[in-house]
Short mmCIF file of C-alpha atoms (C1' of nucleotides) in Angstrom, two decimals:
data_model
loop_
_atom_site.label_atom_id
_atom_site.label_comp_id
_atom_site.label_asym_id
_atom_site.label_seq_id
_atom_site.Cartn_x
_atom_site.Cartn_y
_atom_site.Cartn_z
CA MET A 1 3.25 30.50 2.96
CA ASP A 2 5.57 30.31 -0.02
CA THR A 3 4.32 27.14 -1.64
CA THR A 4 6.69 27.50 -4.58
CA ALA A 5 9.71 27.64 -2.30
CA ILE A 6 8.50 24.64 -0.33
CA ALA A 7 8.18 22.57 -3.49
CA ARG A 8 11.56 23.72 -4.74
CA GLU A 9 13.36 22.89 -1.50
CA LEU A 10 11.65 19.57 -1.03
CA ASN A 11 12.35 18.46 -4.59
CA ALA A 12 15.97 19.53 -4.31
CA TRP A 13 16.28 17.58 -1.07
CA TYR A 14 14.78 14.54 -2.76
CA ALA A 15 17.19 14.77 -5.69
CA ARG A 16 20.03 14.91 -3.18
CA THR A 17 19.06 12.22 -0.69
CA ALA A 18 16.32 9.93 -1.98
CA ARG A 19 16.79 6.23 -1.32
CA ASP A 20 17.83 4.25 -4.37
CA LEU A 21 14.77 2.02 -4.67
CA PRO A 22 14.47 -0.22 -7.73
CA TRP A 23 10.89 0.77 -8.57
CA ARG A 24 12.13 4.34 -8.82
CA ALA A 25 14.64 3.42 -11.55
CA GLU A 26 14.26 5.06 -14.95
CA ASP A 27 13.55 1.73 -16.62
CA ALA A 28 10.97 0.53 -14.09
CA THR A 29 7.88 -0.52 -16.04
CA PRO A 30 4.35 0.57 -15.10
CA TRP A 31 3.67 -3.03 -14.12
CA ALA A 32 6.72 -3.11 -11.85
CA ILE A 33 5.60 0.13 -10.25
CA LEU A 34 2.06 -1.14 -9.82
CA VAL A 35 3.39 -4.28 -8.12
CA SER A 36 5.49 -2.18 -5.76
CA GLU A 37 2.44 -0.11 -4.80
CA PHE A 38 0.43 -3.23 -3.99
CA MET A 39 3.22 -4.61 -1.85
CA LEU A 40 3.87 -1.32 -0.10
CA GLN A 41 0.30 -0.98 1.13
CA GLN A 42 0.73 -1.06 4.91
CA THR A 43 4.13 -2.69 4.52
CA GLN A 44 7.61 -1.24 4.95
CA VAL A 45 10.12 -0.81 2.13
CA GLU A 46 12.73 -3.12 3.64
CA ARG A 47 10.34 -6.04 3.79
CA VAL A 48 9.06 -5.45 0.26
CA LEU A 49 12.40 -5.25 -1.56
CA PRO A 50 13.29 -8.97 -1.86
CA ARG A 51 9.71 -10.07 -2.66
CA TRP A 52 9.37 -7.37 -5.31
CA THR A 53 12.62 -8.32 -7.03
CA ALA A 54 11.68 -11.99 -7.21
CA TRP A 55 8.16 -11.13 -8.36
CA ILE A 56 9.23 -8.93 -11.26
CA GLU A 57 11.83 -11.42 -12.37
CA ARG A 58 9.30 -14.24 -12.40
CA TRP A 59 6.36 -12.27 -13.78
CA PRO A 60 7.71 -9.37 -15.86
CA ALA A 61 4.29 -8.65 -17.37
CA PRO A 62 0.67 -8.83 -16.13
CA SER A 63 -0.06 -11.67 -18.58
CA ALA A 64 2.72 -13.78 -17.06
CA LEU A 65 1.11 -13.59 -13.64
CA ALA A 66 -2.38 -13.96 -15.08
CA ALA A 67 -1.34 -17.30 -16.60
CA GLU A 68 -0.58 -18.71 -13.14
CA GLU A 69 -2.97 -20.02 -10.54
CA PRO A 70 -3.78 -17.39 -7.90
CA GLY A 71 -2.21 -19.61 -5.25
CA GLU A 72 1.19 -19.09 -6.85
CA ALA A 73 0.82 -15.36 -6.21
CA VAL A 74 -0.11 -16.09 -2.60
CA ARG A 75 3.00 -18.29 -2.24
CA ALA A 76 5.30 -15.72 -3.78
CA TRP A 77 3.77 -13.11 -1.50
CA ASP A 78 5.37 -15.07 1.33
CA ARG A 79 5.05 -13.26 4.66
CA LEU A 80 4.38 -9.75 3.45
CA GLY A 81 1.08 -9.87 5.28
CA TYR A 82 -2.51 -9.22 4.20
CA PRO A 83 -2.38 -12.08 1.66
CA ARG A 84 -5.64 -10.90 0.14
CA ARG A 85 -3.45 -8.34 -1.61
CA ALA A 86 -1.73 -11.16 -3.48
CA LEU A 87 -5.10 -12.43 -4.63
CA TRP A 88 -6.15 -8.95 -5.67
CA LEU A 89 -2.90 -8.35 -7.54
CA HIS A 90 -3.40 -11.59 -9.44
CA ARG A 91 -6.96 -10.53 -10.25
CA ALA A 92 -5.76 -7.12 -11.38
CA ALA A 93 -3.21 -8.83 -13.63
CA VAL A 94 -5.99 -10.85 -15.26
CA GLU A 95 -8.04 -7.71 -15.76
CA ILE A 96 -5.09 -5.85 -17.28
CA ALA A 97 -4.22 -8.75 -19.56
CA GLN A 98 -7.79 -9.32 -20.72
CA GLN A 99 -9.23 -5.83 -20.81
CA HIS A 100 -6.24 -3.58 -21.42
CA GLY A 101 -4.08 -5.56 -23.83
CA ASP A 102 -1.53 -6.40 -21.13
CA ARG A 103 -0.76 -2.71 -20.59
CA VAL A 104 -1.29 -1.02 -17.24
CA PRO A 105 -3.79 1.79 -17.86
CA ALA A 106 -2.62 5.35 -17.22
CA ASP A 107 -6.06 6.73 -16.47
CA VAL A 108 -7.01 7.09 -12.81
CA GLU A 109 -10.61 6.02 -13.39
CA GLN A 110 -9.50 2.88 -15.21
CA LEU A 111 -6.93 2.15 -12.51
CA LEU A 112 -9.60 2.56 -9.82
CA ALA A 113 -11.70 -0.06 -11.59
CA LEU A 114 -8.98 -2.68 -11.10
CA THR A 115 -9.21 -5.05 -8.16
CA GLY A 116 -7.25 -3.94 -5.11
CA ILE A 117 -6.56 -0.43 -6.39
CA GLY A 118 -8.02 2.43 -4.38
CA PRO A 119 -7.59 6.21 -4.35
CA TYR A 120 -3.97 6.16 -3.26
CA THR A 121 -2.66 3.43 -5.57
CA ALA A 122 -4.53 4.73 -8.63
CA ARG A 123 -2.95 8.17 -8.35
CA ALA A 124 0.44 6.78 -7.40
CA VAL A 125 0.58 4.63 -10.55
CA ALA A 126 -0.71 7.45 -12.77
CA ALA A 127 1.89 9.84 -11.35
CA PHE A 128 4.93 7.60 -10.90
CA ALA A 129 4.50 5.29 -13.89
CA PHE A 130 3.03 7.73 -16.39
CA GLY A 131 4.05 11.17 -15.18
CA GLU A 132 0.49 12.41 -14.90
CA ARG A 133 -0.16 15.31 -12.58
CA HIS A 134 -2.21 14.14 -9.60
CA PRO A 135 -1.99 14.72 -5.85
CA VAL A 136 -0.73 11.44 -4.35
CA VAL A 137 -1.47 11.27 -0.65
CA ASP A 138 -0.44 8.38 1.55
CA THR A 139 -0.04 8.14 5.30
CA ASN A 140 3.43 9.72 5.17
CA THR A 141 2.23 12.68 3.15
CA ARG A 142 -0.80 13.14 5.40
CA ARG A 143 1.48 13.48 8.41
CA VAL A 144 3.77 15.92 6.58
CA LEU A 145 0.79 18.05 5.54
CA ALA A 146 -0.66 17.96 9.04
CA ARG A 147 2.53 19.29 10.58
CA LEU A 148 3.62 21.65 7.83
CA LEU A 149 0.24 23.19 6.99
CA HIS A 150 -1.99 22.65 10.01
CA GLY A 151 0.46 22.71 12.88
CA THR A 152 -0.74 19.45 14.35
CA ALA A 153 1.46 16.64 15.60
CA ALA A 154 -0.32 14.03 13.51
CA ALA A 155 -2.92 13.68 10.79
CA GLY A 156 -6.58 13.16 11.58
CA MET A 157 -8.90 10.81 9.79
CA PRO A 158 -8.29 10.56 6.04
CA SER A 159 -10.53 12.98 4.17
CA PRO A 160 -10.99 14.57 0.75
CA ARG A 161 -9.35 17.65 2.23
CA ASP A 162 -6.05 15.78 2.06
CA LEU A 163 -6.10 16.05 -1.73
CA VAL A 164 -6.97 19.74 -1.56
CA ASP A 165 -4.06 20.34 0.82
CA MET A 166 -1.66 18.50 -1.45
CA GLU A 167 -2.92 20.33 -4.50
CA LEU A 168 -2.05 23.58 -2.76
CA LEU A 169 1.63 22.65 -2.78
CA LEU A 170 1.79 20.61 -5.99
CA PRO A 171 3.88 22.18 -8.77
CA ASP A 172 2.13 22.90 -12.08
CA ASP A 173 4.65 20.98 -14.15
CA PRO A 174 3.66 17.29 -14.23
CA ALA A 175 7.23 16.00 -13.92
CA GLU A 176 7.97 18.27 -10.97
CA ALA A 177 4.63 17.32 -9.46
CA ALA A 178 5.49 13.62 -9.67
CA VAL A 179 8.80 14.26 -7.93
CA PHE A 180 7.07 16.35 -5.30
CA ASN A 181 4.60 13.57 -4.56
CA ALA A 182 7.46 11.14 -4.07
CA ALA A 183 9.44 13.67 -2.07
CA ALA A 184 6.61 14.31 0.38
CA MET A 185 6.25 10.57 0.96
CA GLU A 186 10.00 10.18 1.34
CA LEU A 187 10.15 13.03 3.83
CA GLY A 188 7.46 11.42 5.94
CA ALA A 189 9.18 8.05 5.74
CA VAL A 190 12.70 9.09 6.71
CA VAL A 191 12.60 12.55 8.33
CA CYS A 192 9.12 13.62 9.36
CA THR A 193 8.46 10.30 11.05
CA ALA A 194 5.59 9.55 13.40
CA ARG A 195 7.72 8.83 16.44
CA ALA A 196 10.91 10.91 16.52
CA PRO A 197 11.00 13.44 13.67
CA ARG A 198 14.46 14.59 12.62
CA CYS A 199 13.64 18.24 12.12
CA ASP A 200 17.33 19.14 11.95
CA ALA A 201 17.44 17.28 8.64
CA CYS A 202 14.18 18.69 7.28
CA PRO A 203 14.46 20.87 4.17
CA VAL A 204 11.16 22.64 4.87
CA ALA A 205 11.49 23.11 8.64
CA GLN A 206 11.45 26.88 8.29
CA TRP A 207 7.87 26.74 6.97
CA CYS A 208 6.58 24.10 9.39
CA GLU A 209 3.57 25.32 11.40
CA TRP A 210 3.93 22.57 14.00
CA ARG A 211 7.56 23.47 14.59
CA GLY A 212 6.71 27.16 14.66
CA ALA A 213 4.14 26.50 17.35
CA GLY A 214 6.70 24.70 19.51
CA TYR A 215 5.68 21.10 18.78
CA PRO A 216 2.38 21.12 20.68
CA ASP A 217 0.92 17.75 21.64
CA ASN A 218 -2.24 18.37 19.66
CA ALA A 219 -2.75 15.25 17.58
CA PRO A 220 -6.39 15.07 16.44
CA ALA A 221 -8.51 12.04 17.27
CA LYS A 222 -7.74 8.97 15.22
CA ARG A 223 -9.45 5.69 14.63
CA PRO A 224 -9.16 3.34 17.64
CA ARG A 225 -5.92 1.50 17.70
CA GLN A 226 -5.52 -1.94 16.24
CA ALA A 227 -6.72 -4.83 18.37
CA LYS A 228 -4.11 -7.00 20.02
CA PHE A 229 -2.56 -9.41 17.53
CA GLU A 230 -1.60 -12.15 19.94
CA GLY A 231 -4.44 -14.63 20.12
CA SER A 232 -6.40 -12.88 17.37
CA ASP A 233 -8.20 -14.42 14.42
CA ARG A 234 -5.63 -12.68 12.25
CA GLN A 235 -2.85 -14.60 13.88
CA VAL A 236 -4.69 -17.88 13.42
CA ARG A 237 -5.40 -17.11 9.78
CA GLY A 238 -1.71 -16.40 9.38
CA ARG A 239 -0.82 -19.81 10.80
CA ILE A 240 -3.15 -21.54 8.37
CA MET A 241 -1.75 -19.60 5.42
CA ALA A 242 1.82 -20.38 6.45
CA LEU A 243 0.98 -24.09 6.53
CA LEU A 244 -0.65 -24.03 3.11
CA ARG A 245 2.14 -21.98 1.51
CA ARG A 246 4.57 -24.60 2.69
CA ALA A 247 2.49 -27.59 1.52
CA ASP A 248 3.03 -29.03 -1.94
CA ALA A 249 -0.14 -31.11 -1.76
CA PRO A 250 -3.64 -30.61 -0.32
CA VAL A 251 -3.79 -30.68 3.47
CA SER A 252 -6.59 -32.37 5.39
CA VAL A 253 -9.04 -30.10 7.17
CA GLU A 254 -8.14 -31.83 10.41
CA ASP A 255 -4.49 -30.88 10.01
CA VAL A 256 -5.44 -27.32 9.11
CA LEU A 257 -7.63 -26.95 12.18
CA ALA A 258 -4.94 -28.55 14.33
CA ALA A 259 -2.38 -26.04 13.08
CA ALA A 260 -4.89 -23.26 13.71
CA ALA A 261 -5.33 -24.41 17.31
CA GLU A 262 -1.60 -24.55 18.04
CA GLY A 263 -1.59 -21.25 19.86
CA GLY A 264 -3.88 -22.78 22.43
CA GLY A 265 -6.38 -19.92 22.42
CA ARG A 266 -9.34 -19.72 24.78
CA ASP A 267 -11.98 -19.70 22.08
CA PRO A 268 -12.71 -23.26 20.87
CA GLU A 269 -14.51 -21.93 17.80
CA GLN A 270 -11.59 -19.78 16.67
CA PRO A 271 -9.84 -22.32 14.41
CA ARG A 272 -13.03 -23.07 12.50
CA ARG A 273 -13.94 -19.39 12.32
CA ALA A 274 -10.53 -18.49 10.90
CA TYR A 275 -10.67 -21.35 8.43
CA ASP A 276 -14.17 -20.40 7.26
CA SER A 277 -13.14 -16.79 6.79
CA LEU A 278 -10.20 -17.84 4.62
CA ILE A 279 -12.56 -19.95 2.51
CA ALA A 280 -14.90 -16.96 2.21
CA ASP A 281 -11.98 -14.76 1.14
CA GLY A 282 -10.95 -17.27 -1.51
CA LEU A 283 -7.50 -17.63 0.04
CA VAL A 284 -8.17 -21.31 0.72
CA VAL A 285 -10.15 -23.73 -1.44
CA GLU A 286 -11.40 -27.24 -0.81
CA PHE A 287 -9.79 -29.80 -3.09
CA GLY A 288 -10.70 -33.46 -2.96
CA ASP A 289 -10.88 -34.33 0.71
CA GLY A 290 -8.36 -31.66 1.65
CA VAL A 291 -7.71 -27.97 1.21
CA ARG A 292 -5.06 -25.94 -0.60
CA LEU A 293 -4.27 -22.54 -2.00
CA PRO A 294 -6.54 -21.41 -4.86
"C1'" DT B 1 -19.04 3.87 8.01
"C1'" DA B 2 -16.45 1.16 10.70
"C1'" DA B 3 -14.42 -3.05 11.28
"C1'" DA B 4 -11.45 -6.45 9.35
"C1'" DC B 5 -7.36 -7.62 7.36
"C1'" DG B 6 -0.65 -9.95 8.65
"C1'" DT B 7 3.72 -9.35 9.89
"C1'" DG B 8 7.69 -7.43 11.76
"C1'" DG B 9 10.63 -3.47 13.32
"C1'" DA B 10 11.41 0.16 16.68
"C1'" DC B 11 11.53 1.81 21.28
"C1'" DT C 1 7.32 -6.55 27.41
"C1'" DG C 2 3.83 -4.27 25.25
"C1'" DT C 3 2.41 -0.67 22.26
"C1'" DC C 4 2.69 1.85 18.17
"C1'" DC C 5 2.98 2.00 13.50
"C1'" DA C 6 3.69 0.88 8.55
"C1'" DA C 7 3.47 3.52 0.27
"C1'" DG C 8 -4.60 1.17 2.04
"C1'" DT C 9 -8.63 -1.42 0.30
"C1'" DT C 10 -12.70 -3.82 0.75
"C1'" DT C 11 -17.28 -5.01 2.39
#
DNA sequence: TAAACGTGGAC
DNA sequence: TGTCCAAGTTT
């Protein structure tokens, strides 16, 4: 396995074809990159683009966001999903403003200490915003590594081995390594896709173990698939959040529970359960005799 | 450690 | 139409 050739070809492909995304621009600030990573967690590029642009324009620095109420972050988050991320991003902005002099830290350990930043995001920010050499492994890269290195149709459960695998291919030069991290993600996102991979467009197809084995249907066991969304507590929580984002004044609990019940679910306790969970998450707060965003 | 956490696009 | 899946993190 010629790891040097793989890195060279993949980076050249990236230089040739990479999507022109604003957080990849030369003048993108570490804060702008950090915001993009929060938004991109479990969320596709196309849906993130308009929210990211508005966000960076409105809050060009962590301190600008930190000066707002958390609910403003939740509102600006709009329908990106998982609104707890908006709360966490606001919290991270406060931490950066107060503890790091309004500068996003470059150190992985310090990034990991920020709210809402885990192993992926910490390394992504260190690599993409500061050019540090780290293996950055997301779901796209895990699939690419699974096929290229292990000859399996899909990745298994996330594991520390993912970082070891990536390190095997990662160029020594930090700048090239940063590009390679982005290129592996890009390949997984646009060519080596989960459903219908476009191997004819793949710059590293000649080294791909899965292809060499004739595309066996050998995907390792994965975590059980997501529960049905229709009728779920998630859906009900989403309804409540949509109502409160729209409201410019506190909403009565009765109205909130009524909106939560609109789907007409079987479980009579579901509206209250969803409401209580939002209170527990801090996404909804009681205010006077009503409720609103925090 | 596994479950919980939104929303929308693709097929 | 229903299922899969998407730049993960937290408790």
